[in-house]
């Protein structure tokens, strides 16, 4: 049981609860006890791709934290909440609704390296305490600005708009920008897709986009469609996970350990070198270019290694048979 279950996490289920659900279903399905961990927290109000590592794959779970992610998210304009999502109390309101053209244009402004302030309702620690615990206790929470990267940001197809009569907000797509009879589209809400680096808070991104458009807003829908190498097409539902506990084959849904190492080339070792790597002895003289490799003996994972001038340095060893 060394590998990955990619769970399509439903709303209201926490990441730790998801790990517990996997453990319970493995136990009820009669599988041997094994280590289980998740590859990156997903907020309870969010849904989508949550990689769950089993056995030796848990040694790679930390790599998922550093991986980029892709999210679909909906911003509702006109109200900002204390949590920056639909769970919190409204703390600001605005009558302004941005034109669709302005929403599309602002995406470029938020693409690339940016700075953002994380939500005060987050799991980040301030003086040893979780920010959300301090915020819920009524304390003033100040979080430092962090540098993140938005690799790509753009509109999806779900945009709810209302017509207005003004001819002066934008002329995008108009044959005559002064013809007041041609209605503009104001976005009541908009769904965007963002490919982001580790550490990016989508709720903060939504807040900042709304502010840049001269209004305020909060996230009403958040779905992670990709985490590192794992895509939503590989994910199974909670109902399907529960079927494993009732006797369905785990093997039908378990991705191999190396699925978490997408893009890292494999390197085949002979039995002597594989044994040396497992014992932590020096292996040198390998005729390969410098770089990171997934070392295997046949089909059996041996280690994640760094090769420099033909000499092996073990990054992470695997105890697989």
Tab-separated table of C-alpha atoms in Angstrom:
chain	number	residue	atom	x	y	z
A	1	UNK	CA	0.000	0.000	0.000
A	2	UNK	CA	2.684	2.471	-1.030
A	3	UNK	CA	1.033	5.072	-3.222
A	4	UNK	CA	-1.602	7.767	-3.538
A	5	UNK	CA	-5.361	8.072	-3.262
A	6	UNK	CA	-6.493	11.323	-4.859
A	7	UNK	CA	-9.659	12.364	-3.071
A	8	UNK	CA	-12.176	14.785	-4.527
A	9	UNK	CA	-12.757	16.405	-1.162
A	10	UNK	CA	-16.294	17.688	-0.613
A	11	UNK	CA	-17.135	20.960	1.098
A	12	UNK	CA	-17.314	20.957	4.906
A	13	UNK	CA	-14.796	18.107	5.223
A	14	UNK	CA	-11.442	19.118	6.710
A	15	UNK	CA	-8.163	17.723	5.395
A	16	UNK	CA	-7.468	15.928	8.691
A	17	UNK	CA	-10.961	14.445	8.575
A	18	UNK	CA	-10.237	13.250	5.033
A	19	UNK	CA	-7.143	11.420	6.258
A	20	UNK	CA	-9.276	9.868	9.004
A	21	UNK	CA	-11.824	8.719	6.421
A	22	UNK	CA	-9.081	6.970	4.424
A	23	UNK	CA	-7.749	5.247	7.551
A	24	UNK	CA	-11.234	4.115	8.545
A	25	UNK	CA	-12.033	2.670	5.125
A	26	UNK	CA	-8.703	0.845	4.924
A	27	UNK	CA	-9.352	-0.634	8.349
A	28	UNK	CA	-12.925	-1.628	7.505
A	29	UNK	CA	-11.737	-3.059	4.183
A	30	UNK	CA	-9.351	-5.394	6.001
A	31	UNK	CA	-6.105	-3.756	4.888
A	32	UNK	CA	-3.011	-3.776	7.059
A	33	UNK	CA	-2.332	-0.685	9.147
A	34	UNK	CA	-0.184	1.822	7.272
A	35	UNK	CA	0.913	5.431	7.475
A	36	UNK	CA	-1.501	7.916	5.927
A	37	UNK	CA	-0.984	11.645	5.322
A	38	UNK	CA	-2.220	14.412	3.061
A	39	UNK	CA	-0.240	16.465	0.574
A	40	UNK	CA	-1.450	19.972	1.338
A	41	UNK	CA	-4.300	21.376	3.418
A	42	UNK	CA	-7.549	22.296	1.691
A	43	UNK	CA	-9.942	24.555	3.627
A	44	UNK	CA	-13.197	22.913	4.815
A	45	UNK	CA	-15.192	25.323	2.613
A	46	UNK	CA	-13.073	24.372	-0.411
A	47	UNK	CA	-13.485	21.273	-2.516
A	48	UNK	CA	-11.424	19.321	-5.010
A	49	UNK	CA	-8.066	17.598	-5.323
A	50	UNK	CA	-6.578	16.392	-2.037
A	51	UNK	CA	-3.659	13.956	-2.468
A	52	UNK	CA	-3.633	11.304	0.272
A	53	UNK	CA	-0.324	9.460	0.658
A	54	UNK	CA	-0.146	5.850	1.859
A	55	UNK	CA	2.877	4.010	3.226
A	56	UNK	CA	6.210	5.084	1.767
A	57	UNK	CA	4.481	7.767	-0.305
A	58	UNK	CA	4.071	9.762	2.934
A	59	UNK	CA	7.790	10.552	2.588
A	60	UNK	CA	6.871	12.597	-0.481
A	61	UNK	CA	3.883	14.411	1.037
A	62	UNK	CA	6.096	17.369	1.913
A	63	UNK	CA	6.942	17.831	-1.767
A	64	UNK	CA	3.258	18.442	-2.446
A	65	UNK	CA	3.388	21.466	-0.129
A	66	UNK	CA	5.978	23.043	-2.434
A	67	UNK	CA	4.092	22.189	-5.615
A	68	UNK	CA	2.015	24.676	-7.594
A	69	UNK	CA	-1.779	24.392	-7.536
A	70	UNK	CA	-4.673	25.314	-9.831
A	71	UNK	CA	-7.965	26.659	-8.466
A	72	UNK	CA	-11.334	27.723	-9.802
A	73	UNK	CA	-12.897	30.369	-7.570
A	74	UNK	CA	-15.895	32.672	-7.625
A	75	UNK	CA	-15.789	36.242	-6.338
A	76	UNK	CA	-19.076	37.836	-5.311
A	77	UNK	CA	-18.720	41.603	-5.611
A	78	UNK	CA	-20.261	44.124	-3.240
A	79	UNK	CA	-19.560	42.531	0.136
A	80	UNK	CA	-16.341	41.733	1.996
A	81	UNK	CA	-16.457	39.378	4.954
A	82	UNK	CA	-14.105	39.015	7.904
A	83	UNK	CA	-13.081	35.532	6.711
A	84	UNK	CA	-13.005	36.566	3.017
A	85	UNK	CA	-15.434	33.740	2.248
A	86	UNK	CA	-19.140	33.090	2.679
A	87	UNK	CA	-18.734	31.889	6.273
A	88	UNK	CA	-17.837	35.222	7.876
A	89	UNK	CA	-19.734	38.353	8.857
A	90	UNK	CA	-19.921	41.185	6.331
A	91	UNK	CA	-17.473	43.968	7.260
A	92	UNK	CA	-17.677	46.179	4.138
A	93	UNK	CA	-20.148	46.888	1.341
A	94	UNK	CA	-19.976	48.617	-2.020
A	95	UNK	CA	-22.592	49.440	-4.649
A	96	UNK	CA	-20.019	49.331	-7.434
A	97	UNK	CA	-20.041	46.376	-9.812
A	98	UNK	CA	-17.079	46.165	-12.192
A	99	UNK	CA	-17.606	45.819	-15.957
A	100	UNK	CA	-16.714	42.446	-17.396
A	101	UNK	CA	-14.004	44.028	-19.511
A	102	UNK	CA	-12.386	45.495	-16.407
A	103	UNK	CA	-12.370	42.109	-14.673
A	104	UNK	CA	-10.682	40.509	-17.686
A	105	UNK	CA	-8.134	43.317	-17.903
A	106	UNK	CA	-7.202	43.270	-14.202
A	107	UNK	CA	-6.036	39.643	-14.377
A	108	UNK	CA	-2.793	40.638	-16.066
A	109	UNK	CA	-2.046	43.012	-13.175
A	110	UNK	CA	-2.139	40.065	-10.766
A	111	UNK	CA	-0.094	37.676	-12.926
A	112	UNK	CA	3.550	37.030	-12.023
A	113	UNK	CA	5.326	37.686	-8.703
A	114	UNK	CA	3.031	39.599	-6.352
A	115	UNK	CA	2.787	40.469	-2.669
A	116	UNK	CA	-0.245	39.565	-0.620
A	117	UNK	CA	-1.347	39.704	3.003
A	118	UNK	CA	-2.793	36.355	4.152
A	119	UNK	CA	-6.302	36.274	5.661
A	120	UNK	CA	-6.399	36.791	9.408
A	121	UNK	CA	-8.610	33.690	9.490
A	122	UNK	CA	-5.829	31.321	8.451
A	123	UNK	CA	-3.697	28.602	10.037
A	124	UNK	CA	-0.572	30.768	10.050
A	125	UNK	CA	0.982	31.213	13.481
A	126	UNK	CA	1.402	34.542	15.243
A	127	UNK	CA	3.539	34.358	18.393
A	128	UNK	CA	2.988	30.604	18.501
A	129	UNK	CA	-0.796	30.746	18.098
A	130	UNK	CA	-2.986	30.132	15.045
A	131	UNK	CA	-4.172	33.363	13.446
A	132	UNK	CA	-7.770	32.130	13.243
A	133	UNK	CA	-7.798	31.360	16.984
A	134	UNK	CA	-6.629	34.893	17.757
A	135	UNK	CA	-9.160	36.381	15.324
A	136	UNK	CA	-12.022	34.381	16.811
A	137	UNK	CA	-10.980	35.583	20.262
A	138	UNK	CA	-11.414	39.145	19.055
A	139	UNK	CA	-7.713	39.996	18.992
A	140	UNK	CA	-6.238	42.248	16.338
A	141	UNK	CA	-4.231	40.036	13.983
A	142	UNK	CA	-1.470	41.513	11.850
A	143	UNK	CA	0.109	39.183	9.309
A	144	UNK	CA	3.201	39.997	7.315
A	145	UNK	CA	3.111	40.478	3.563
A	146	UNK	CA	4.397	37.451	1.661
A	147	UNK	CA	5.751	37.018	-1.843
A	148	UNK	CA	3.922	34.532	-4.062
A	149	UNK	CA	3.694	33.866	-7.785
A	150	UNK	CA	0.548	33.744	-9.896
A	151	UNK	CA	1.609	31.716	-12.926
A	152	UNK	CA	-1.665	32.270	-14.766
A	153	UNK	CA	-4.985	33.968	-14.028
A	154	UNK	CA	-8.017	34.354	-16.233
A	155	UNK	CA	-11.767	34.228	-16.627
A	156	UNK	CA	-13.724	31.016	-16.810
A	157	UNK	CA	-17.159	30.704	-18.372
A	158	UNK	CA	-19.233	31.378	-15.257
A	159	UNK	CA	-19.901	35.123	-15.113
A	160	UNK	CA	-23.136	36.532	-13.749
A	161	UNK	CA	-23.794	39.994	-15.172
A	162	UNK	CA	-26.426	42.730	-15.072
A	163	UNK	CA	-26.925	45.406	-17.772
A	164	UNK	CA	-26.448	49.113	-17.064
A	165	UNK	CA	-27.130	52.210	-19.143
A	166	UNK	CA	-23.886	54.162	-18.753
A	167	UNK	CA	-21.817	54.454	-21.928
A	168	UNK	CA	-18.676	55.692	-20.231
A	169	UNK	CA	-17.311	52.830	-18.105
A	170	UNK	CA	-15.692	50.969	-20.982
A	171	UNK	CA	-15.778	50.907	-24.768
A	172	UNK	CA	-14.495	47.331	-25.097
A	173	UNK	CA	-16.398	45.518	-27.843
A	174	UNK	CA	-18.577	48.498	-28.748
A	175	UNK	CA	-18.977	49.663	-32.361
A	176	UNK	CA	-19.842	53.098	-30.955
A	177	UNK	CA	-18.607	53.833	-27.414
A	178	UNK	CA	-21.024	56.758	-27.092
A	179	UNK	CA	-24.165	54.824	-27.929
A	180	UNK	CA	-25.973	54.658	-24.586
A	181	UNK	CA	-28.515	52.222	-26.056
A	182	UNK	CA	-25.921	49.435	-26.025
A	183	UNK	CA	-25.875	48.058	-22.464
A	184	UNK	CA	-22.660	47.229	-20.660
A	185	UNK	CA	-22.330	44.116	-18.532
A	186	UNK	CA	-21.632	44.559	-14.850
A	187	UNK	CA	-20.330	41.507	-13.038
A	188	UNK	CA	-22.291	40.617	-9.915
A	189	UNK	CA	-19.909	37.679	-9.564
A	190	UNK	CA	-17.155	36.158	-11.632
A	191	UNK	CA	-15.389	32.809	-11.717
A	192	UNK	CA	-11.646	32.824	-12.322
A	193	UNK	CA	-9.005	30.152	-12.738
A	194	UNK	CA	-5.628	30.671	-11.089
A	195	UNK	CA	-2.399	28.663	-11.333
A	196	UNK	CA	-0.467	29.650	-8.228
A	197	UNK	CA	2.722	28.946	-6.313
A	198	UNK	CA	2.861	27.477	-2.833
A	199	UNK	CA	1.722	29.790	-0.066
A	200	UNK	CA	-0.844	31.639	-2.175
A	201	UNK	CA	-4.154	32.422	-0.485
A	202	UNK	CA	-6.993	32.524	-2.991
A	203	UNK	CA	-9.200	34.428	-0.532
A	204	UNK	CA	-6.579	37.167	-0.338
A	205	UNK	CA	-6.253	37.189	-4.123
A	206	UNK	CA	-10.017	37.623	-4.472
A	207	UNK	CA	-10.030	40.462	-1.932
A	208	UNK	CA	-7.211	42.271	-3.711
A	209	UNK	CA	-8.787	41.842	-7.154
A	210	UNK	CA	-12.048	43.339	-5.872
A	211	UNK	CA	-10.205	46.277	-4.290
A	212	UNK	CA	-8.279	46.912	-7.525
A	213	UNK	CA	-11.621	47.081	-9.344
A	214	UNK	CA	-12.851	49.762	-6.969
A	215	UNK	CA	-15.195	47.555	-4.990
A	216	UNK	CA	-15.050	44.755	-2.436
A	217	UNK	CA	-15.820	41.058	-2.582
A	218	UNK	CA	-15.425	37.615	-1.096
A	219	UNK	CA	-15.057	34.007	-2.256
A	220	UNK	CA	-18.262	32.009	-2.548
A	221	UNK	CA	-16.844	28.967	-4.367
A	222	UNK	CA	-13.377	27.436	-4.305
A	223	UNK	CA	-12.264	24.255	-6.049
A	224	UNK	CA	-8.749	22.909	-6.436
A	225	UNK	CA	-8.483	21.211	-9.820
A	226	UNK	CA	-4.776	20.339	-9.718
A	227	UNK	CA	-2.164	19.851	-6.981
A	228	UNK	CA	1.363	19.231	-8.198
A	229	UNK	CA	1.136	16.362	-10.696
A	230	UNK	CA	-2.354	15.292	-9.591
A	231	UNK	CA	-5.427	16.363	-11.588
A	232	UNK	CA	-9.120	16.221	-10.728
A	233	UNK	CA	-9.591	13.565	-13.436
A	234	UNK	CA	-7.649	11.188	-11.145
A	235	UNK	CA	-9.706	11.982	-8.051
A	236	UNK	CA	-12.321	9.724	-6.479
A	237	UNK	CA	-15.392	10.824	-4.562
A	238	UNK	CA	-15.956	10.260	-0.856
A	239	UNK	CA	-18.701	7.778	-1.779
A	240	UNK	CA	-16.228	5.767	-3.860
A	241	UNK	CA	-13.719	5.876	-1.013
A	242	UNK	CA	-16.388	4.479	1.297
A	243	UNK	CA	-16.890	1.568	-1.118
A	244	UNK	CA	-13.300	0.482	-0.388
A	245	UNK	CA	-14.357	0.014	3.219
A	246	UNK	CA	-17.169	-2.230	1.965
A	247	UNK	CA	-14.927	-4.477	-0.101
A	248	UNK	CA	-14.130	-2.594	-3.311
A	249	UNK	CA	-10.551	-3.072	-4.565
A	250	UNK	CA	-8.120	-0.451	-3.294
A	251	UNK	CA	-5.790	-1.304	-6.190
A	252	UNK	CA	-8.324	0.103	-8.660
A	253	UNK	CA	-7.870	3.585	-7.169
A	254	UNK	CA	-4.315	3.561	-5.793
A	255	UNK	CA	-1.759	5.472	-7.861
A	256	UNK	CA	1.867	4.302	-7.597
A	257	UNK	CA	4.388	6.068	-5.367
A	258	UNK	CA	6.200	7.520	-8.382
A	259	UNK	CA	3.025	9.341	-9.485
A	260	UNK	CA	4.063	11.980	-6.955
A	261	UNK	CA	7.394	12.406	-8.780
A	262	UNK	CA	6.052	13.491	-12.139
A	263	UNK	CA	8.789	15.110	-14.208
A	264	UNK	CA	11.645	13.446	-12.308
A	265	UNK	CA	13.452	10.904	-14.533
A	266	UNK	CA	13.812	7.304	-13.437
A	267	UNK	CA	17.238	5.754	-12.998
A	268	UNK	CA	17.604	1.959	-12.992
A	269	UNK	CA	20.117	0.506	-10.539
A	270	UNK	CA	21.673	-2.927	-10.575
A	271	UNK	CA	21.200	-5.080	-7.444
A	272	UNK	CA	24.617	-4.186	-5.980
A	273	UNK	CA	24.128	-0.433	-6.344
A	274	UNK	CA	20.550	-0.674	-5.094
A	275	UNK	CA	21.750	-2.479	-1.978
A	276	UNK	CA	24.470	0.132	-1.450
A	277	UNK	CA	21.968	2.981	-1.719
A	278	UNK	CA	19.622	1.277	0.743
A	279	UNK	CA	22.472	0.879	3.204
A	280	UNK	CA	23.581	4.480	2.790
A	281	UNK	CA	26.940	3.568	1.259
A	282	UNK	CA	28.620	5.743	-1.353
A	283	UNK	CA	27.759	4.947	-4.963
A	284	UNK	CA	29.833	6.656	-7.637
A	285	UNK	CA	30.767	6.332	-11.291
A	286	UNK	CA	27.214	6.386	-12.620
A	287	UNK	CA	27.196	7.569	-16.276
A	288	UNK	CA	24.301	10.027	-15.977
A	289	UNK	CA	23.938	13.789	-16.059
A	290	UNK	CA	23.768	15.714	-12.809
A	291	UNK	CA	20.291	16.131	-11.377
A	292	UNK	CA	17.461	14.635	-9.354
A	293	UNK	CA	16.471	11.032	-10.128
A	294	UNK	CA	13.982	8.424	-9.005
A	295	UNK	CA	16.161	5.352	-8.450
A	296	UNK	CA	14.562	1.926	-8.958
A	297	UNK	CA	15.517	-1.724	-8.907
A	298	UNK	CA	13.319	-3.159	-11.610
A	299	UNK	CA	9.863	-1.872	-10.666
A	300	UNK	CA	10.705	-1.428	-6.967
A	301	UNK	CA	11.334	2.149	-5.729
A	302	UNK	CA	14.713	2.525	-4.013
A	303	UNK	CA	15.272	6.219	-3.374
A	304	UNK	CA	14.991	9.764	-4.571
A	305	UNK	CA	18.604	10.692	-5.275
A	306	UNK	CA	20.691	13.684	-6.290
A	307	UNK	CA	23.443	12.811	-8.741
A	308	UNK	CA	26.541	15.020	-8.896
A	309	UNK	CA	29.569	14.059	-11.009
A	310	UNK	CA	28.340	10.476	-11.026
A	311	UNK	CA	28.092	10.242	-7.220
A	312	UNK	CA	24.797	9.544	-5.454
A	313	UNK	CA	23.422	11.585	-2.585
A	314	UNK	CA	20.237	10.172	-1.070
A	315	UNK	CA	17.434	12.720	-0.801
A	316	UNK	CA	14.802	10.268	0.421
A	317	UNK	CA	15.042	6.503	0.770
A	318	UNK	CA	12.113	4.127	0.314
A	319	UNK	CA	11.561	0.895	2.187
A	320	UNK	CA	9.666	-0.943	-0.557
A	321	UNK	CA	9.756	-4.604	-1.530
